[in-house]
PDB file of C-alpha atoms in Angstrom:
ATOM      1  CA  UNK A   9      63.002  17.087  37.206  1.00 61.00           C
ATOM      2  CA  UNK A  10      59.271  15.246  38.208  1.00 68.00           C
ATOM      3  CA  UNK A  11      59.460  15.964  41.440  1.00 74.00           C
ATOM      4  CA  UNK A  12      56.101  13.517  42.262  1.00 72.00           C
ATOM      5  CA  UNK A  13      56.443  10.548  40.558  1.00 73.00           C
ATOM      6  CA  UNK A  14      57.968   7.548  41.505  1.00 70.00           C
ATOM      7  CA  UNK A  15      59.014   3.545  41.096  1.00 68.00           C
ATOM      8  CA  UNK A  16      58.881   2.638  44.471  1.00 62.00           C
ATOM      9  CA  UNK A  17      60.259  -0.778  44.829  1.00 52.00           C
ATOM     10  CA  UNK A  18      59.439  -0.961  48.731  1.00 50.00           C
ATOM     11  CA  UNK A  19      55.947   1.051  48.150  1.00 50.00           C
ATOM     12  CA  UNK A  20      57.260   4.566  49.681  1.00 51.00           C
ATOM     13  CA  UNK A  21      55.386   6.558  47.155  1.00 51.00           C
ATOM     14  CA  UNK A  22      52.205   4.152  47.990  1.00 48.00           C
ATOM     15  CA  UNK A  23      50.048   6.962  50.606  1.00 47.00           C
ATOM     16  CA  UNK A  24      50.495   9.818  47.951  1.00 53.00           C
ATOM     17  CA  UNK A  25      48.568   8.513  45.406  1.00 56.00           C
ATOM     18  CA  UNK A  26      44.890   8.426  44.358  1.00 61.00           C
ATOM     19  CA  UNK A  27      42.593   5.151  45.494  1.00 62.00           C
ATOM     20  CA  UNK A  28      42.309   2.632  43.167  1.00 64.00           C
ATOM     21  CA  UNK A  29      38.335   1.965  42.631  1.00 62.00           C
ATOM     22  CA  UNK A  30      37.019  -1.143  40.442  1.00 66.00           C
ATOM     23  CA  UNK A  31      33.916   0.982  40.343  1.00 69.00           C
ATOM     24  CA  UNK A  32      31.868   3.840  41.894  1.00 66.00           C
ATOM     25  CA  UNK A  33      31.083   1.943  45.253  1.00 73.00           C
ATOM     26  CA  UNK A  34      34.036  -0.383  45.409  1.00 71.00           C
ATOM     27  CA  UNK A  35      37.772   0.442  46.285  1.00 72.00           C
ATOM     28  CA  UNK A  36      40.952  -1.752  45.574  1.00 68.00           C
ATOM     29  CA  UNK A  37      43.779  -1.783  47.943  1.00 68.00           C
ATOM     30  CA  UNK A  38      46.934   0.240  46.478  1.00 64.00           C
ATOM     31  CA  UNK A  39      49.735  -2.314  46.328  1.00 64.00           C
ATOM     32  CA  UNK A  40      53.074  -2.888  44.083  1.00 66.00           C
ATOM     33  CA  UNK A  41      52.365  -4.413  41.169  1.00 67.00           C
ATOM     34  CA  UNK A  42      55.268  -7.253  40.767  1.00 70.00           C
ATOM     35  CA  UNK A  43      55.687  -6.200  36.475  1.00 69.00           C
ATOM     36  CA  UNK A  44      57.245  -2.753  37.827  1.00 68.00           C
ATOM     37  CA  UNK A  45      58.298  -1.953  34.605  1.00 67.00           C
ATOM     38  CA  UNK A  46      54.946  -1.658  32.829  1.00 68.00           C
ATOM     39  CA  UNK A  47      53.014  -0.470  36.224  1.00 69.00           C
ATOM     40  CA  UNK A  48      55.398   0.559  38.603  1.00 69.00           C
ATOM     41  CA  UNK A  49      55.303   4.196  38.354  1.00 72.00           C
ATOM     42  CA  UNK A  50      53.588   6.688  40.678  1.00 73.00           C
ATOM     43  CA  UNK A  51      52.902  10.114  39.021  1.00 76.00           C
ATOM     44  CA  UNK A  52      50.746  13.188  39.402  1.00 77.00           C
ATOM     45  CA  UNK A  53      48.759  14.560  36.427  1.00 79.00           C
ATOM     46  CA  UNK A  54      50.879  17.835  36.878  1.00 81.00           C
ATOM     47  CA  UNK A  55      54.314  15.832  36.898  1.00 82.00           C
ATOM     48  CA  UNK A  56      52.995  13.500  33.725  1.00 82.00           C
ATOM     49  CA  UNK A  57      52.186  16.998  31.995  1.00 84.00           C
ATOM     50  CA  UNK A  58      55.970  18.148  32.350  1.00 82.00           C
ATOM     51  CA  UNK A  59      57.003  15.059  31.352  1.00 80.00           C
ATOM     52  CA  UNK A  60      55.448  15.052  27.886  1.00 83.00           C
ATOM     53  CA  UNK A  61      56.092  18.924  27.611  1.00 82.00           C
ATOM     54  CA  UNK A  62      59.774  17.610  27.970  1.00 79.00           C
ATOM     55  CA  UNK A  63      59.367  16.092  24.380  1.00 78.00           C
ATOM     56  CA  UNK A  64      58.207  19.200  22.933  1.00 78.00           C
ATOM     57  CA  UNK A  65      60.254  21.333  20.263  1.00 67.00           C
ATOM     58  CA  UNK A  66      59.358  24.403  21.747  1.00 62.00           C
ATOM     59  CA  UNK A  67      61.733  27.489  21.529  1.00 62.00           C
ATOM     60  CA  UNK A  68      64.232  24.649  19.812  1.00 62.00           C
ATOM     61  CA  UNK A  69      64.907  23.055  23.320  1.00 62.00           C
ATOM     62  CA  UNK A  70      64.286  19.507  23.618  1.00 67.00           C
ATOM     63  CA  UNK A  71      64.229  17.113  26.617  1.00 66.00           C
ATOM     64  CA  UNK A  72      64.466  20.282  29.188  1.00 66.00           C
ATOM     65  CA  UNK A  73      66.102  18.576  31.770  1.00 66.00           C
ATOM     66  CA  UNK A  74      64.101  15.232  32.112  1.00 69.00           C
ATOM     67  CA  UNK A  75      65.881  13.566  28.979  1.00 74.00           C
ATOM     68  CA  UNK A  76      68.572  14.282  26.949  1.00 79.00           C
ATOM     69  CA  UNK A  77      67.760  15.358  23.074  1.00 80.00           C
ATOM     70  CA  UNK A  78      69.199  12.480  22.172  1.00 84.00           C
ATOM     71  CA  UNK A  79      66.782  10.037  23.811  1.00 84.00           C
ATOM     72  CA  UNK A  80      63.898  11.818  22.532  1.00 81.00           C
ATOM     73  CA  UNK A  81      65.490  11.307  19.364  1.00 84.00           C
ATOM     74  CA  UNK A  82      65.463   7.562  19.875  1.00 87.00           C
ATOM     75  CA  UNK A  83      61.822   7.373  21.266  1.00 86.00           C
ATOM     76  CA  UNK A  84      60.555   9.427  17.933  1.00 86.00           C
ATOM     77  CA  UNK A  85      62.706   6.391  15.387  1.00 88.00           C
ATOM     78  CA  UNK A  86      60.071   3.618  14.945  1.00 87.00           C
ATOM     79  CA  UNK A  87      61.806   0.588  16.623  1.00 89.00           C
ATOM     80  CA  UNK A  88      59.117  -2.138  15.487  1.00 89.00           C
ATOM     81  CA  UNK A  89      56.780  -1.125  12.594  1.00 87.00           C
ATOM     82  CA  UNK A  90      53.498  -3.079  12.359  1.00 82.00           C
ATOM     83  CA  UNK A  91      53.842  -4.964   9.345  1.00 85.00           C
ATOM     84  CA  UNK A  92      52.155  -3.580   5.998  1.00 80.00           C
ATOM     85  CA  UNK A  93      51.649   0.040   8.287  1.00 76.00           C
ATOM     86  CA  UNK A  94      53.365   3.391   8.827  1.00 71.00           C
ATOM     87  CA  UNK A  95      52.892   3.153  12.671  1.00 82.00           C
ATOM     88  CA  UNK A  96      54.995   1.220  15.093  1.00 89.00           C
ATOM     89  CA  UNK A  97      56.528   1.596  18.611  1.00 90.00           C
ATOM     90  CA  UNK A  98      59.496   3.716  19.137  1.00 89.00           C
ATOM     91  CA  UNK A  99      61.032   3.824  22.454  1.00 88.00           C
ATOM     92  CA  UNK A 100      58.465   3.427  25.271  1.00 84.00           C
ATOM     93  CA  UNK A 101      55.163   5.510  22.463  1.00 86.00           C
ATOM     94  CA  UNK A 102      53.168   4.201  20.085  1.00 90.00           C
ATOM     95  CA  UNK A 103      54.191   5.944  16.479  1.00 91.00           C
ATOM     96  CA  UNK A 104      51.204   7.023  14.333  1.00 87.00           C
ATOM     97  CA  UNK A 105      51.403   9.943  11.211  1.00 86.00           C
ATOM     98  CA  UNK A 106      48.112  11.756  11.532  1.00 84.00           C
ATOM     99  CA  UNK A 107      46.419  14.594  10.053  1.00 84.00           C
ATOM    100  CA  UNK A 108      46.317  17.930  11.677  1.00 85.00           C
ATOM    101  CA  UNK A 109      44.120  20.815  10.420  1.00 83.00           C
ATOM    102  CA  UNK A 110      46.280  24.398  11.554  1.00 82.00           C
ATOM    103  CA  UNK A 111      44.622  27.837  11.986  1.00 81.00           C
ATOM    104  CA  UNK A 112      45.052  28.802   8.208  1.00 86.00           C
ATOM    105  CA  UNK A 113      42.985  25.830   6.616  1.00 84.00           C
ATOM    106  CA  UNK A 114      46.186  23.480   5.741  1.00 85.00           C
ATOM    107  CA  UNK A 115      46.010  20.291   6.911  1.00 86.00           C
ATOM    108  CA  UNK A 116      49.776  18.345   7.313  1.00 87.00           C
ATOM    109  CA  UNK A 117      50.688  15.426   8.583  1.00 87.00           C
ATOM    110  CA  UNK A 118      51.970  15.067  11.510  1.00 87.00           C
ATOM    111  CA  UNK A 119      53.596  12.373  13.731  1.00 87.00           C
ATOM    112  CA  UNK A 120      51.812  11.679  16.904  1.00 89.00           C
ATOM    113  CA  UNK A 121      53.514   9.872  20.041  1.00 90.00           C
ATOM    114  CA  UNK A 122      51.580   8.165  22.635  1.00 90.00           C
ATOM    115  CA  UNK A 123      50.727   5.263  25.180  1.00 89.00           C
ATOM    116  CA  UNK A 124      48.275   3.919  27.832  1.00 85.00           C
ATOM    117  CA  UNK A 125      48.060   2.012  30.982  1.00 81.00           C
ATOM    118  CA  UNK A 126      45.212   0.167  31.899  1.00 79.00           C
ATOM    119  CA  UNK A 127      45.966  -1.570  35.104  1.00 75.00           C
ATOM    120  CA  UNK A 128      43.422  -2.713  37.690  1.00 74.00           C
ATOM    121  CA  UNK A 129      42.308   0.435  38.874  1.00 74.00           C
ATOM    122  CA  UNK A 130      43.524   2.873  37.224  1.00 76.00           C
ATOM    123  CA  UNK A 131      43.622   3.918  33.656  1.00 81.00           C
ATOM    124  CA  UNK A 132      45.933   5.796  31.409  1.00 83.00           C
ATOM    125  CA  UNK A 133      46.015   7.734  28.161  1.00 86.00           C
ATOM    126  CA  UNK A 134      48.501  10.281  26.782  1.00 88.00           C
ATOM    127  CA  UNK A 135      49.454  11.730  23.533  1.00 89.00           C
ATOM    128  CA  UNK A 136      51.376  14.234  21.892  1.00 89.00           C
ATOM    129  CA  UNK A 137      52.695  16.364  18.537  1.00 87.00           C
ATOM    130  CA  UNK A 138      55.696  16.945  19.475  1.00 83.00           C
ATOM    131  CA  UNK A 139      56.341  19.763  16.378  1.00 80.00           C
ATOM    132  CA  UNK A 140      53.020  21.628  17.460  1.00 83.00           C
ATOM    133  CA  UNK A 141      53.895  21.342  21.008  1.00 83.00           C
ATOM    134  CA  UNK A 142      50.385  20.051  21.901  1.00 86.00           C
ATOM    135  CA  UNK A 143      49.969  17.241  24.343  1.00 88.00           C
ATOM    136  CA  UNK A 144      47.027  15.524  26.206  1.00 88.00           C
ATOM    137  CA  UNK A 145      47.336  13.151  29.547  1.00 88.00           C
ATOM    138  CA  UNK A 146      44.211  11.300  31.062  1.00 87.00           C
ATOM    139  CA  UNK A 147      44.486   9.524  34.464  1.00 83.00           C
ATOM    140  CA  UNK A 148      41.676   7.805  35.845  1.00 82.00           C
ATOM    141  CA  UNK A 149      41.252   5.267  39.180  1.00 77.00           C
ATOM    142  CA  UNK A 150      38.723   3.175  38.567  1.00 74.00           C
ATOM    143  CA  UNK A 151      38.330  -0.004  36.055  1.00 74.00           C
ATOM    144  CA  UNK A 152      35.588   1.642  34.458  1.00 77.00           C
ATOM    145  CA  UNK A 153      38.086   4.678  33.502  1.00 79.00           C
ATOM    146  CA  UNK A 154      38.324   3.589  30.098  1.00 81.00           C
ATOM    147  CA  UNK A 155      35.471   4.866  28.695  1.00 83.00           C
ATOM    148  CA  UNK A 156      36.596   8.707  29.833  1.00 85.00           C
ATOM    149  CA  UNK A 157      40.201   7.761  27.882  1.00 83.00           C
ATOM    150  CA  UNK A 158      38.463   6.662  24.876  1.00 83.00           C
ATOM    151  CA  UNK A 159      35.985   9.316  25.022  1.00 86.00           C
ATOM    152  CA  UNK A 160      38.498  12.117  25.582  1.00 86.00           C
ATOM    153  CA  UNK A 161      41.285  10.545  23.374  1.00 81.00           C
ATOM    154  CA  UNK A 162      38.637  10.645  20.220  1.00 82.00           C
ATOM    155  CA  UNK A 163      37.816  14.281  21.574  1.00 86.00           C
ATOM    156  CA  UNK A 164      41.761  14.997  21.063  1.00 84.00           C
ATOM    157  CA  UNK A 165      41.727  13.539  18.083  1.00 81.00           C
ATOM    158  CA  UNK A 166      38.599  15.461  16.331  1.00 83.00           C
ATOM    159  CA  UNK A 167      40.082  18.730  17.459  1.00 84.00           C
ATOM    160  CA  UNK A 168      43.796  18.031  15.295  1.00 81.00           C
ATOM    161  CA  UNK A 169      41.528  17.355  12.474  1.00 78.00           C
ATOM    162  CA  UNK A 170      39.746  20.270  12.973  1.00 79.00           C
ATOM    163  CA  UNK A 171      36.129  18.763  13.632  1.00 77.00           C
ATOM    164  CA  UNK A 172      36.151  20.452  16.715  1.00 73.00           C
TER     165      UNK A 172
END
């Protein structure tokens, strides 16, 4: 279970959290956003981390308590593909085949799952390969974050090609 993150609808979870900075000498008051559903969760870096490892196929066991096999399933199906693409949306990720270079000089193609949040604030970035049981999460609070989840995000992405 994530035992740190949270949807507070009355703003319990509020105090545990990071401060929200729109830059290096300016804070923004933590508040509930009223679009819950796309930035109404309160998480920890550590609690975000088991919740991608959750997805992982790892030792054959999926979902490891946070979500059934099932719904993993259903977030891995491409629900909406962009038109003329092999990417799309599944349930709740972003659905991109990339390539990854592996230890013995193949490189295969794998399918990579992942979303961000960029809310006033705070900014989000996380990805994973599910079948290599490799992951990345990025949390920032400030509005200038996005240049660290960019940054870091290419970074993840040179290293499965093998560039780095």
């Amino acid at each position: 279970a994530l035992a740190e993150s949270r949807c507070p609808a009355d703003g319990g979870a509020r105090g545990q959290v990071c401060r929200r900075l729109a830059d290096a000498t300016r804070r923004l008051p933590n508040f509930l956003f009223a679009a819950s559903s796309a930035a109404g969760l309160y998480s920890t870096a550590s609690d975000f981390s088991a919740f991608i490892a959750s997805h992982m196929d790892v030792g054959g066991v999926v979902g490891r308590g946070v979500l059934t096999p099932q719904t993993v399933a259903e977030m891995r199906k491409i629900q909406w593909a962009f038109p003329g693409k092999v990417t799309g949306w599944g349930l709740g990720y972003q659905l991109a085949v990339v390539p990854v270079a592996l230890t013995d000089g193949r490189v295969v193609s794998a399918l990579l799952q992942g979303h961000g949040g960029s809310n006033e604030g705070w900014k989000l970035m996380f990805g994973l390969i599910a079948d290599l049981g490799v992951g990345f999460t990025i949390h920032t609070n400030g509005d200038d974050g996005e240049a660290v989840v960019e940054a870091m995000t290419l970074l993840f992405a040179e290293w499965l090609a093998g560039r780095v």
